[in-house]
PDB file of C-alpha atoms and ligand atoms in Angstrom:
ATOM      1  CA  MET A   1      16.114 -13.914  11.203  1.00  0.00           C
ATOM      2  CA  THR A   2      17.651 -10.861   9.568  1.00  0.00           C
ATOM      3  CA  ASP A   3      21.237 -11.314   8.433  1.00  0.00           C
ATOM      4  CA  TYR A   4      23.191  -8.240   9.610  1.00  0.00           C
ATOM      5  CA  SER A   5      26.491  -9.143   7.914  1.00  0.00           C
ATOM      6  CA  PRO A   6      27.676  -6.874   5.062  1.00  0.00           C
ATOM      7  CA  GLY A   7      25.404  -7.554   2.135  1.00  0.00           C
ATOM      8  CA  GLY A   8      23.366  -9.951   4.280  1.00  0.00           C
ATOM      9  CA  TRP A   9      20.076  -8.143   3.877  1.00  0.00           C
ATOM     10  CA  GLU A  10      20.276  -8.177   0.075  1.00  0.00           C
ATOM     11  CA  ARG A  11      21.397 -11.822   0.150  1.00  0.00           C
ATOM     12  CA  SER A  12      18.373 -12.796   2.218  1.00  0.00           C
ATOM     13  CA  LEU A  13      16.248 -11.579  -0.703  1.00  0.00           C
ATOM     14  CA  ASP A  14      18.269 -13.467  -3.317  1.00  0.00           C
ATOM     15  CA  GLY A  15      15.419 -15.815  -4.145  1.00  0.00           C
ATOM     16  CA  LEU A  16      12.765 -13.098  -4.390  1.00  0.00           C
ATOM     17  CA  ALA A  17      12.650 -12.804  -8.180  1.00  0.00           C
ATOM     18  CA  GLU A  18      12.418 -16.598  -8.622  1.00  0.00           C
ATOM     19  CA  GLY A  19       9.702 -16.862  -5.965  1.00  0.00           C
ATOM     20  CA  LEU A  20       7.638 -14.136  -7.605  1.00  0.00           C
ATOM     21  CA  GLU A  21       8.048 -15.732 -10.997  1.00  0.00           C
ATOM     22  CA  ALA A  22       6.941 -19.110  -9.615  1.00  0.00           C
ATOM     23  CA  ASP A  23       3.753 -17.567  -8.182  1.00  0.00           C
ATOM     24  CA  LEU A  24       2.844 -15.305 -11.101  1.00  0.00           C
ATOM     25  CA  PRO A  25       4.785 -16.374 -14.185  1.00  0.00           C
ATOM     26  CA  GLY A  26       5.626 -13.760 -16.788  1.00  0.00           C
ATOM     27  CA  ARG A  27       4.345 -10.801 -14.763  1.00  0.00           C
ATOM     28  CA  TRP A  28       7.605  -9.449 -13.337  1.00  0.00           C
ATOM     29  CA  GLY A  29      10.363  -7.118 -14.477  1.00  0.00           C
ATOM     30  CA  ALA A  30      13.482  -6.301 -12.492  1.00  0.00           C
ATOM     31  CA  ALA A  31      13.546  -6.651  -8.682  1.00  0.00           C
ATOM     32  CA  HIS A  32      15.879  -4.121  -7.017  1.00  0.00           C
ATOM     33  CA  CYS A  33      16.805  -4.978  -3.422  1.00  0.00           C
ATOM     34  CA  LEU A  34      18.680  -2.016  -1.958  1.00  0.00           C
ATOM     35  CA  GLN A  35      20.396  -1.453   1.354  1.00  0.00           C
ATOM     36  CA  ARG A  36      19.474   2.233   1.244  1.00  0.00           C
ATOM     37  CA  VAL A  37      17.623   4.577  -1.107  1.00  0.00           C
ATOM     38  CA  ASP A  38      15.939   7.959  -0.784  1.00  0.00           C
ATOM     39  CA  SER A  39      12.516   6.526  -1.600  1.00  0.00           C
ATOM     40  CA  THR A  40      11.533   3.279  -3.305  1.00  0.00           C
ATOM     41  CA  ASN A  41       8.664   5.127  -4.998  1.00  0.00           C
ATOM     42  CA  ARG A  42      11.012   7.777  -6.361  1.00  0.00           C
ATOM     43  CA  ARG A  43      13.475   5.096  -7.497  1.00  0.00           C
ATOM     44  CA  LEU A  44      10.811   3.357  -9.588  1.00  0.00           C
ATOM     45  CA  LEU A  45       9.294   6.600 -10.858  1.00  0.00           C
ATOM     46  CA  GLU A  46      12.710   7.330 -12.357  1.00  0.00           C
ATOM     47  CA  SER A  47      13.185   3.849 -13.778  1.00  0.00           C
ATOM     48  CA  SER A  48      13.781   3.772 -17.530  1.00  0.00           C
ATOM     49  CA  THR A  49      12.914   0.077 -17.762  1.00  0.00           C
ATOM     50  CA  LEU A  50       9.225   0.164 -16.793  1.00  0.00           C
ATOM     51  CA  ILE A  51       7.028  -1.520 -19.403  1.00  0.00           C
ATOM     52  CA  PRO A  52       3.243  -2.105 -19.437  1.00  0.00           C
ATOM     53  CA  ASP A  53       2.996  -5.844 -18.895  1.00  0.00           C
ATOM     54  CA  ARG A  54       5.542  -6.557 -16.181  1.00  0.00           C
ATOM     55  CA  TYR A  55       5.758  -5.240 -12.650  1.00  0.00           C
ATOM     56  CA  GLU A  56       9.112  -3.902 -11.498  1.00  0.00           C
ATOM     57  CA  VAL A  57       9.863  -4.046  -7.777  1.00  0.00           C
ATOM     58  CA  CYS A  58      12.075  -1.972  -5.496  1.00  0.00           C
ATOM     59  CA  VAL A  59      12.547  -2.928  -1.849  1.00  0.00           C
ATOM     60  CA  ALA A  60      14.846  -1.083   0.522  1.00  0.00           C
ATOM     61  CA  ARG A  61      16.123  -1.870   3.991  1.00  0.00           C
ATOM     62  CA  GLU A  62      16.282   1.851   4.673  1.00  0.00           C
ATOM     63  CA  GLN A  63      14.700   4.934   3.078  1.00  0.00           C
ATOM     64  CA  THR A  64      16.291   8.327   3.694  1.00  0.00           C
ATOM     65  CA  ALA A  65      13.397  10.345   2.252  1.00  0.00           C
ATOM     66  CA  GLY A  66      10.345   8.096   2.341  1.00  0.00           C
ATOM     67  CA  HIS A  67       7.147  10.032   1.827  1.00  0.00           C
ATOM     68  CA  GLY A  68       3.427   9.463   2.252  1.00  0.00           C
ATOM     69  CA  ARG A  69       0.192  11.162   1.289  1.00  0.00           C
ATOM     70  CA  ARG A  70      -0.383  14.865   1.841  1.00  0.00           C
ATOM     71  CA  GLY A  71       3.356  15.531   1.540  1.00  0.00           C
ATOM     72  CA  ARG A  72       4.113  13.863   4.865  1.00  0.00           C
ATOM     73  CA  ALA A  73       7.384  12.093   5.613  1.00  0.00           C
ATOM     74  CA  TRP A  74       7.127   8.328   6.014  1.00  0.00           C
ATOM     75  CA  LEU A  75       9.211   7.280   8.987  1.00  0.00           C
ATOM     76  CA  SER A  76      10.551   3.749   9.110  1.00  0.00           C
ATOM     77  CA  SER A  77      13.553   2.021  10.524  1.00  0.00           C
ATOM     78  CA  PRO A  78      15.786  -0.670   9.022  1.00  0.00           C
ATOM     79  CA  ASP A  79      14.653  -4.207   9.888  1.00  0.00           C
ATOM     80  CA  ALA A  80      11.631  -2.968  11.833  1.00  0.00           C
ATOM     81  CA  SER A  81       9.733  -1.879   8.728  1.00  0.00           C
ATOM     82  CA  LEU A  82       9.109  -3.189   5.265  1.00  0.00           C
ATOM     83  CA  THR A  83       9.302  -0.509   2.592  1.00  0.00           C
ATOM     84  CA  PHE A  84       8.830  -1.366  -1.062  1.00  0.00           C
ATOM     85  CA  SER A  85       7.294  -0.209  -4.314  1.00  0.00           C
ATOM     86  CA  VAL A  86       5.984  -1.915  -7.401  1.00  0.00           C
ATOM     87  CA  GLY A  87       5.344  -0.214 -10.702  1.00  0.00           C
ATOM     88  CA  ARG A  88       4.616  -0.626 -14.351  1.00  0.00           C
ATOM     89  CA  ALA A  89       4.116   1.562 -17.408  1.00  0.00           C
ATOM     90  CA  LEU A  90       0.533   2.343 -18.419  1.00  0.00           C
ATOM     91  CA  TRP A  91      -1.090   0.510 -21.293  1.00  0.00           C
ATOM     92  CA  THR A  92      -2.112   2.632 -24.274  1.00  0.00           C
ATOM     93  CA  GLY A  93      -5.311   4.470 -23.325  1.00  0.00           C
ATOM     94  CA  GLU A  94      -5.055   3.516 -19.630  1.00  0.00           C
ATOM     95  CA  ALA A  95      -5.453   6.406 -17.188  1.00  0.00           C
ATOM     96  CA  ALA A  96      -4.371   6.684 -13.564  1.00  0.00           C
ATOM     97  CA  ASP A  97      -7.384   5.919 -11.356  1.00  0.00           C
ATOM     98  CA  PRO A  98      -7.437   7.011  -7.690  1.00  0.00           C
ATOM     99  CA  ALA A  99      -9.486   3.915  -6.792  1.00  0.00           C
ATOM    100  CA  LEU A 100      -6.363   1.821  -7.442  1.00  0.00           C
ATOM    101  CA  SER A 101      -5.176   2.516  -3.887  1.00  0.00           C
ATOM    102  CA  LEU A 102      -8.268   0.696  -2.572  1.00  0.00           C
ATOM    103  CA  ALA A 103      -7.708  -2.344  -4.782  1.00  0.00           C
ATOM    104  CA  VAL A 104      -4.015  -2.661  -3.929  1.00  0.00           C
ATOM    105  CA  GLY A 105      -4.755  -2.025  -0.251  1.00  0.00           C
ATOM    106  CA  VAL A 106      -7.006  -5.082  -0.306  1.00  0.00           C
ATOM    107  CA  GLY A 107      -4.204  -6.926  -2.100  1.00  0.00           C
ATOM    108  CA  VAL A 108      -1.761  -6.097   0.702  1.00  0.00           C
ATOM    109  CA  ALA A 109      -4.346  -7.237   3.274  1.00  0.00           C
ATOM    110  CA  ARG A 110      -4.830 -10.529   1.421  1.00  0.00           C
ATOM    111  CA  GLY A 111      -1.053 -11.060   1.418  1.00  0.00           C
ATOM    112  CA  LEU A 112      -0.899 -10.537   5.182  1.00  0.00           C
ATOM    113  CA  GLU A 113      -3.814 -12.915   5.703  1.00  0.00           C
ATOM    114  CA  ARG A 114      -2.030 -15.504   3.582  1.00  0.00           C
ATOM    115  CA  CYS A 115       0.862 -15.234   6.056  1.00  0.00           C
ATOM    116  CA  GLY A 116      -1.472 -15.923   8.991  1.00  0.00           C
ATOM    117  CA  PHE A 117      -2.093 -12.358  10.208  1.00  0.00           C
ATOM    118  CA  SER A 118      -5.544 -11.213  11.266  1.00  0.00           C
ATOM    119  CA  GLY A 119      -7.132  -8.481  13.352  1.00  0.00           C
ATOM    120  CA  PHE A 120      -6.720  -5.561  10.974  1.00  0.00           C
ATOM    121  CA  GLY A 121      -8.807  -3.710   8.429  1.00  0.00           C
ATOM    122  CA  PHE A 122      -8.573  -1.243   5.561  1.00  0.00           C
ATOM    123  CA  LYS A 123      -9.203   2.409   6.286  1.00  0.00           C
ATOM    124  CA  TRP A 124     -10.204   4.370   3.181  1.00  0.00           C
ATOM    125  CA  PRO A 125      -8.366   5.535   1.183  1.00  0.00           C
ATOM    126  CA  ASN A 126      -4.932   4.047   1.868  1.00  0.00           C
ATOM    127  CA  ASP A 127      -4.300   2.652   5.356  1.00  0.00           C
ATOM    128  CA  LEU A 128      -4.247  -0.718   7.000  1.00  0.00           C
ATOM    129  CA  VAL A 129      -5.210  -0.303  10.642  1.00  0.00           C
ATOM    130  CA  THR A 130      -5.664  -2.537  13.656  1.00  0.00           C
ATOM    131  CA  ALA A 131      -9.099  -3.206  15.121  1.00  0.00           C
ATOM    132  CA  ASP A 132      -8.710  -0.099  17.308  1.00  0.00           C
ATOM    133  CA  GLY A 133      -7.550   2.159  14.482  1.00  0.00           C
ATOM    134  CA  ALA A 134      -3.757   2.254  14.958  1.00  0.00           C
ATOM    135  CA  LYS A 135      -1.918   2.490  11.637  1.00  0.00           C
ATOM    136  CA  LEU A 136      -0.146  -0.660  10.516  1.00  0.00           C
ATOM    137  CA  ALA A 137       0.652   0.221   6.906  1.00  0.00           C
ATOM    138  CA  GLY A 138       0.180   2.940   4.329  1.00  0.00           C
ATOM    139  CA  VAL A 139      -0.171   2.758   0.560  1.00  0.00           C
ATOM    140  CA  LEU A 140       0.909   5.556  -1.767  1.00  0.00           C
ATOM    141  CA  VAL A 141       0.074   5.514  -5.475  1.00  0.00           C
ATOM    142  CA  GLU A 142       2.042   7.937  -7.631  1.00  0.00           C
ATOM    143  CA  ALA A 143       1.968   8.529 -11.373  1.00  0.00           C
ATOM    144  CA  ARG A 144       4.477   9.874 -13.841  1.00  0.00           C
ATOM    145  CA  ALA A 145       3.717  11.430 -17.189  1.00  0.00           C
ATOM    146  CA  ALA A 146       5.190  10.193 -20.446  1.00  0.00           C
ATOM    147  CA  ARG A 147       8.340  11.862 -21.777  1.00  0.00           C
ATOM    148  CA  GLU A 148      10.249  11.398 -24.975  1.00  0.00           C
ATOM    149  CA  ASP A 149      12.481   8.795 -23.334  1.00  0.00           C
ATOM    150  CA  ARG A 150       9.978   6.936 -21.150  1.00  0.00           C
ATOM    151  CA  LEU A 151       6.370   5.778 -20.882  1.00  0.00           C
ATOM    152  CA  ALA A 152       3.763   7.089 -18.459  1.00  0.00           C
ATOM    153  CA  ALA A 153       3.704   4.841 -15.398  1.00  0.00           C
ATOM    154  CA  LEU A 154       2.137   4.117 -12.040  1.00  0.00           C
ATOM    155  CA  VAL A 155       4.012   3.211  -8.879  1.00  0.00           C
ATOM    156  CA  VAL A 156       2.449   1.777  -5.729  1.00  0.00           C
ATOM    157  CA  GLY A 157       4.500   2.165  -2.556  1.00  0.00           C
ATOM    158  CA  VAL A 158       3.842   0.320   0.679  1.00  0.00           C
ATOM    159  CA  GLY A 159       5.250   1.035   4.118  1.00  0.00           C
ATOM    160  CA  LEU A 160       4.478  -1.722   6.623  1.00  0.00           C
ATOM    161  CA  ASN A 161       5.457  -1.746  10.291  1.00  0.00           C
ATOM    162  CA  ARG A 162       6.795  -5.172  11.255  1.00  0.00           C
ATOM    163  CA  VAL A 163       8.022  -4.591  14.830  1.00  0.00           C
ATOM    164  CA  GLY A 164       8.761  -1.708  17.219  1.00  0.00           C
ATOM    165  CA  ALA A 165       6.303   0.785  15.721  1.00  0.00           C
ATOM    166  CA  ASP A 166       6.180   2.598  19.083  1.00  0.00           C
ATOM    167  CA  THR A 167       9.838   3.637  18.667  1.00  0.00           C
ATOM    168  CA  LEU A 168       9.304   5.372  15.319  1.00  0.00           C
ATOM    169  CA  GLY A 169       8.375   8.712  16.874  1.00  0.00           C
ATOM    170  CA  VAL A 170       5.276   9.110  14.715  1.00  0.00           C
ATOM    171  CA  ASP A 171       2.719  11.678  15.922  1.00  0.00           C
ATOM    172  CA  ARG A 172      -0.262   9.338  15.664  1.00  0.00           C
ATOM    173  CA  ARG A 173      -1.194   5.916  16.913  1.00  0.00           C
ATOM    174  CA  VAL A 174       0.729   3.226  15.075  1.00  0.00           C
ATOM    175  CA  ALA A 175       0.950  -0.536  15.387  1.00  0.00           C
ATOM    176  CA  ASP A 176       3.047  -3.322  13.922  1.00  0.00           C
ATOM    177  CA  LEU A 177       2.593  -6.905  12.782  1.00  0.00           C
ATOM    178  CA  SER A 178       4.036  -8.312  16.010  1.00  0.00           C
ATOM    179  CA  GLN A 179       0.992  -6.936  17.884  1.00  0.00           C
ATOM    180  CA  LEU A 180      -1.607  -8.663  15.745  1.00  0.00           C
ATOM    181  CA  PRO A 181      -3.490 -11.666  17.069  1.00  0.00           C
ATOM    182  CA  GLY A 182      -2.043 -14.944  15.855  1.00  0.00           C
ATOM    183  CA  SER A 183       1.038 -13.208  14.515  1.00  0.00           C
ATOM    184  CA  ALA A 184       3.612 -15.776  13.574  1.00  0.00           C
ATOM    185  CA  GLU A 185       7.340 -15.263  13.134  1.00  0.00           C
ATOM    186  CA  ILE A 186       7.571 -15.018   9.378  1.00  0.00           C
ATOM    187  CA  ALA A 187      10.744 -14.542   7.374  1.00  0.00           C
ATOM    188  CA  LEU A 188      11.018 -11.252   5.496  1.00  0.00           C
ATOM    189  CA  PRO A 189      11.313 -12.836   2.015  1.00  0.00           C
ATOM    190  CA  ASP A 190       8.167 -14.933   2.559  1.00  0.00           C
ATOM    191  CA  LEU A 191       6.226 -11.928   3.828  1.00  0.00           C
ATOM    192  CA  LEU A 192       7.377  -9.738   0.953  1.00  0.00           C
ATOM    193  CA  ARG A 193       6.632 -12.381  -1.654  1.00  0.00           C
ATOM    194  CA  ALA A 194       3.096 -13.028  -0.386  1.00  0.00           C
ATOM    195  CA  VAL A 195       2.264  -9.324  -0.165  1.00  0.00           C
ATOM    196  CA  LEU A 196       3.731  -8.512  -3.588  1.00  0.00           C
ATOM    197  CA  VAL A 197       1.932 -11.368  -5.303  1.00  0.00           C
ATOM    198  CA  GLU A 198      -1.461 -10.481  -3.811  1.00  0.00           C
ATOM    199  CA  LEU A 199      -0.913  -6.785  -4.497  1.00  0.00           C
ATOM    200  CA  VAL A 200      -0.160  -7.463  -8.158  1.00  0.00           C
ATOM    201  CA  ARG A 201      -3.102  -9.895  -8.491  1.00  0.00           C
ATOM    202  CA  ALA A 202      -5.400  -7.165  -7.139  1.00  0.00           C
ATOM    203  CA  TRP A 203      -3.814  -4.525  -9.409  1.00  0.00           C
ATOM    204  CA  ASP A 204      -4.191  -6.790 -12.458  1.00  0.00           C
ATOM    205  CA  GLY A 205      -7.793  -7.590 -11.528  1.00  0.00           C
ATOM    206  CA  PHE A 206      -8.583  -3.912 -11.075  1.00  0.00           C
ATOM    207  CA  ALA A 207      -6.959  -2.868 -14.346  1.00  0.00           C
ATOM    208  CA  ARG A 208      -8.372  -5.696 -16.455  1.00  0.00           C
ATOM    209  CA  SER A 209     -11.932  -5.611 -15.140  1.00  0.00           C
ATOM    210  CA  GLY A 210     -11.929  -1.828 -14.987  1.00  0.00           C
ATOM    211  CA  GLY A 211     -12.892  -1.434 -11.358  1.00  0.00           C
ATOM    212  CA  LEU A 212     -13.275  -2.585  -7.795  1.00  0.00           C
ATOM    213  CA  ALA A 213     -15.620  -5.522  -8.417  1.00  0.00           C
ATOM    214  CA  CYS A 214     -12.707  -7.934  -8.032  1.00  0.00           C
ATOM    215  CA  VAL A 215     -12.077  -6.793  -4.445  1.00  0.00           C
ATOM    216  CA  ALA A 216     -15.618  -5.768  -3.425  1.00  0.00           C
ATOM    217  CA  GLU A 217     -16.306  -8.718  -1.132  1.00  0.00           C
ATOM    218  CA  ASP A 218     -12.993  -8.468   0.700  1.00  0.00           C
ATOM    219  CA  TYR A 219     -13.258  -4.687   0.855  1.00  0.00           C
ATOM    220  CA  ALA A 220     -16.621  -4.980   2.622  1.00  0.00           C
ATOM    221  CA  ARG A 221     -15.153  -7.528   5.036  1.00  0.00           C
ATOM    222  CA  LEU A 222     -12.090  -5.367   5.770  1.00  0.00           C
ATOM    223  CA  ASP A 223     -13.853  -1.978   5.773  1.00  0.00           C
ATOM    224  CA  TYR A 224     -12.722  -0.307   9.002  1.00  0.00           C
ATOM    225  CA  LEU A 225     -14.810   2.836   8.561  1.00  0.00           C
ATOM    226  CA  ARG A 226     -18.219   1.350   7.805  1.00  0.00           C
ATOM    227  CA  GLY A 227     -20.782   2.398  10.419  1.00  0.00           C
ATOM    228  CA  ARG A 228     -18.370   4.728  12.223  1.00  0.00           C
ATOM    229  CA  LYS A 229     -18.882   8.419  12.769  1.00  0.00           C
ATOM    230  CA  ILE A 230     -16.178  10.268  10.851  1.00  0.00           C
ATOM    231  CA  THR A 231     -14.961  13.795  10.277  1.00  0.00           C
ATOM    232  CA  VAL A 232     -13.436  14.941   7.019  1.00  0.00           C
ATOM    233  CA  LEU A 233     -10.116  16.651   7.729  1.00  0.00           C
ATOM    234  CA  ASP A 234      -9.909  20.136   6.183  1.00  0.00           C
ATOM    235  CA  THR A 235     -13.673  20.663   5.865  1.00  0.00           C
ATOM    236  CA  GLY A 236     -14.815  19.371   9.250  1.00  0.00           C
ATOM    237  CA  GLU A 237     -17.866  17.713   7.655  1.00  0.00           C
ATOM    238  CA  GLU A 238     -19.277  14.861   9.714  1.00  0.00           C
ATOM    239  CA  GLY A 239     -21.316  11.796   8.915  1.00  0.00           C
ATOM    240  CA  ILE A 240     -21.491   8.031   9.166  1.00  0.00           C
ATOM    241  CA  ALA A 241     -19.296   6.035   6.773  1.00  0.00           C
ATOM    242  CA  ALA A 242     -21.508   3.823   4.627  1.00  0.00           C
ATOM    243  CA  GLY A 243     -19.103   1.852   2.447  1.00  0.00           C
ATOM    244  CA  ILE A 244     -17.773   2.834  -0.956  1.00  0.00           C
ATOM    245  CA  ASP A 245     -19.088   3.389  -4.451  1.00  0.00           C
ATOM    246  CA  HIS A 246     -17.694   0.386  -6.310  1.00  0.00           C
ATOM    247  CA  GLY A 247     -17.797   2.322  -9.559  1.00  0.00           C
ATOM    248  CA  ASN A 248     -15.242   4.941  -8.571  1.00  0.00           C
ATOM    249  CA  GLY A 249     -13.996   4.180  -5.049  1.00  0.00           C
ATOM    250  CA  ALA A 250     -15.666   7.223  -3.484  1.00  0.00           C
ATOM    251  CA  LEU A 251     -16.341   6.964   0.251  1.00  0.00           C
ATOM    252  CA  LEU A 252     -20.062   7.171   1.012  1.00  0.00           C
ATOM    253  CA  LEU A 253     -20.837   9.523   3.869  1.00  0.00           C
ATOM    254  CA  ARG A 254     -24.338   9.358   5.327  1.00  0.00           C
ATOM    255  CA  ARG A 255     -25.484  12.789   6.484  1.00  0.00           C
ATOM    256  CA  PRO A 256     -28.858  14.151   7.583  1.00  0.00           C
ATOM    257  CA  ASP A 257     -29.237  15.745   4.136  1.00  0.00           C
ATOM    258  CA  GLY A 258     -28.461  12.550   2.209  1.00  0.00           C
ATOM    259  CA  LEU A 259     -25.568  10.439   0.990  1.00  0.00           C
ATOM    260  CA  LYS A 260     -22.441  12.342   0.024  1.00  0.00           C
ATOM    261  CA  ARG A 261     -19.535  10.980  -2.032  1.00  0.00           C
ATOM    262  CA  LEU A 262     -15.972  11.779  -1.048  1.00  0.00           C
ATOM    263  CA  TYR A 263     -13.313  11.287  -3.693  1.00  0.00           C
ATOM    264  CA  SER A 264      -9.959  10.186  -2.370  1.00  0.00           C
ATOM    265  CA  GLY A 265      -7.459  12.629  -3.966  1.00  0.00           C
ATOM    266  CA  GLU A 266      -5.998  14.344  -0.942  1.00  0.00           C
ATOM    267  CA  ILE A 267      -8.932  13.815   1.426  1.00  0.00           C
ATOM    268  CA  SER A 268      -8.378  12.112   4.776  1.00  0.00           C
ATOM    269  CA  VAL A 269     -10.933  11.265   7.396  1.00  0.00           C
ATOM    270  CA  ARG A 270     -10.720  10.843  11.144  1.00  0.00           C
ATOM    271  CA  VAL A 271     -12.804   8.452  13.182  1.00  0.00           C
ATOM    272  CA  ARG A 272     -14.316  10.025  16.274  1.00  0.00           C
ATOM    273  CA  GLY A 273     -12.449   8.678  19.293  1.00  0.00           C
ATOM    274  CA  ASP A 274      -9.482   7.257  17.340  1.00  0.00           C
ATOM    275  CA  ASP A 275      -6.923  10.040  17.941  1.00  0.00           C
TER     276      ASP A 275
HETATM  277  C1  BTN B 301       0.769   7.054   3.661  1.00  0.00           C
HETATM  278  O1  BTN B 301       0.304   6.444   4.618  1.00  0.00           O
HETATM  279  O2  BTN B 301       0.669   8.272   3.554  1.00  0.00           O
HETATM  280  C2  BTN B 301       1.463   6.264   2.581  1.00  0.00           C
HETATM  281  C3  BTN B 301       2.817   5.831   3.017  1.00  0.00           C
HETATM  282  C4  BTN B 301       3.584   5.109   1.930  1.00  0.00           C
HETATM  283  C5  BTN B 301       5.024   4.875   2.328  1.00  0.00           C
HETATM  284  C6  BTN B 301       5.730   3.999   1.338  1.00  0.00           C
HETATM  285  S1  BTN B 301       7.241   3.371   1.983  1.00  0.00           S
HETATM  286  C7  BTN B 301       7.666   2.763   0.402  1.00  0.00           C
HETATM  287  C8  BTN B 301       7.264   3.826  -0.586  1.00  0.00           C
HETATM  288  N1  BTN B 301       8.299   4.826  -0.728  1.00  0.00           N
HETATM  289  C9  BTN B 301       7.913   6.010  -0.298  1.00  0.00           C
HETATM  290  O3  BTN B 301       8.618   7.047  -0.299  1.00  0.00           O
HETATM  291  N2  BTN B 301       6.654   5.964   0.146  1.00  0.00           N
HETATM  292  C10 BTN B 301       6.092   4.633   0.011  1.00  0.00           C
END
């Protein structure tokens, strides 16, 4: 149950830092739990306390300027959505890698599965969708460059619909956790903790092993696009999705003239019949 009393929302997350520390000792920096912020991603991208070996967290009940890929606004509503970001500074010599959004997407999915949710998949390059393609969550990875006063860093933001997605006024099909098969009533702090821990495990695995091998099996299991006929937005190219290149996260598109690789960047794809 959400506590609506003044300060109640923040209080309900009082034990978050301790819970995270118990699950993954020594891996966490500050955890900011805010009633309202423009964007949790922006908040962490401006943080002066990001360091390479610990993940800092920002979770907000409400975002006034949440944003997603391709410059789109991310609409969410207090208590119906979960909006949070996690970030850390880059290690020396580490570069931002677009395939990270695939690894952390699998991490988010694993967290939801740990909480008993099922009936969803991962849609390359950054969405969790239901079995019929309605969007449940989006992942946004953003990078900042180094400056004199701060290290280069990466921030992963997640927007997850918990209930009432149909009231958000989004111009595409959306879904929420309450619509998933077997969905249990789960307290916000438990949900957040499970998702954060699995996200960071996947991020660590990706960064330390240098690629997607650590999530390959789950990616294949969760792959929403595989075998579907898709169209690349912007170019109109069509083909059948054939999994990903585990070396670089490119989407494999089977076309009459051969296999084509699509690199995530700003590309989005549409499944025929989904919209
Ligand atoms: C997308 O689907 O385009 C990605 C959406 C990511 C939204 C989350 S909500 C928390 C974090 N803060 C933001 O401003 N964006 C991300």
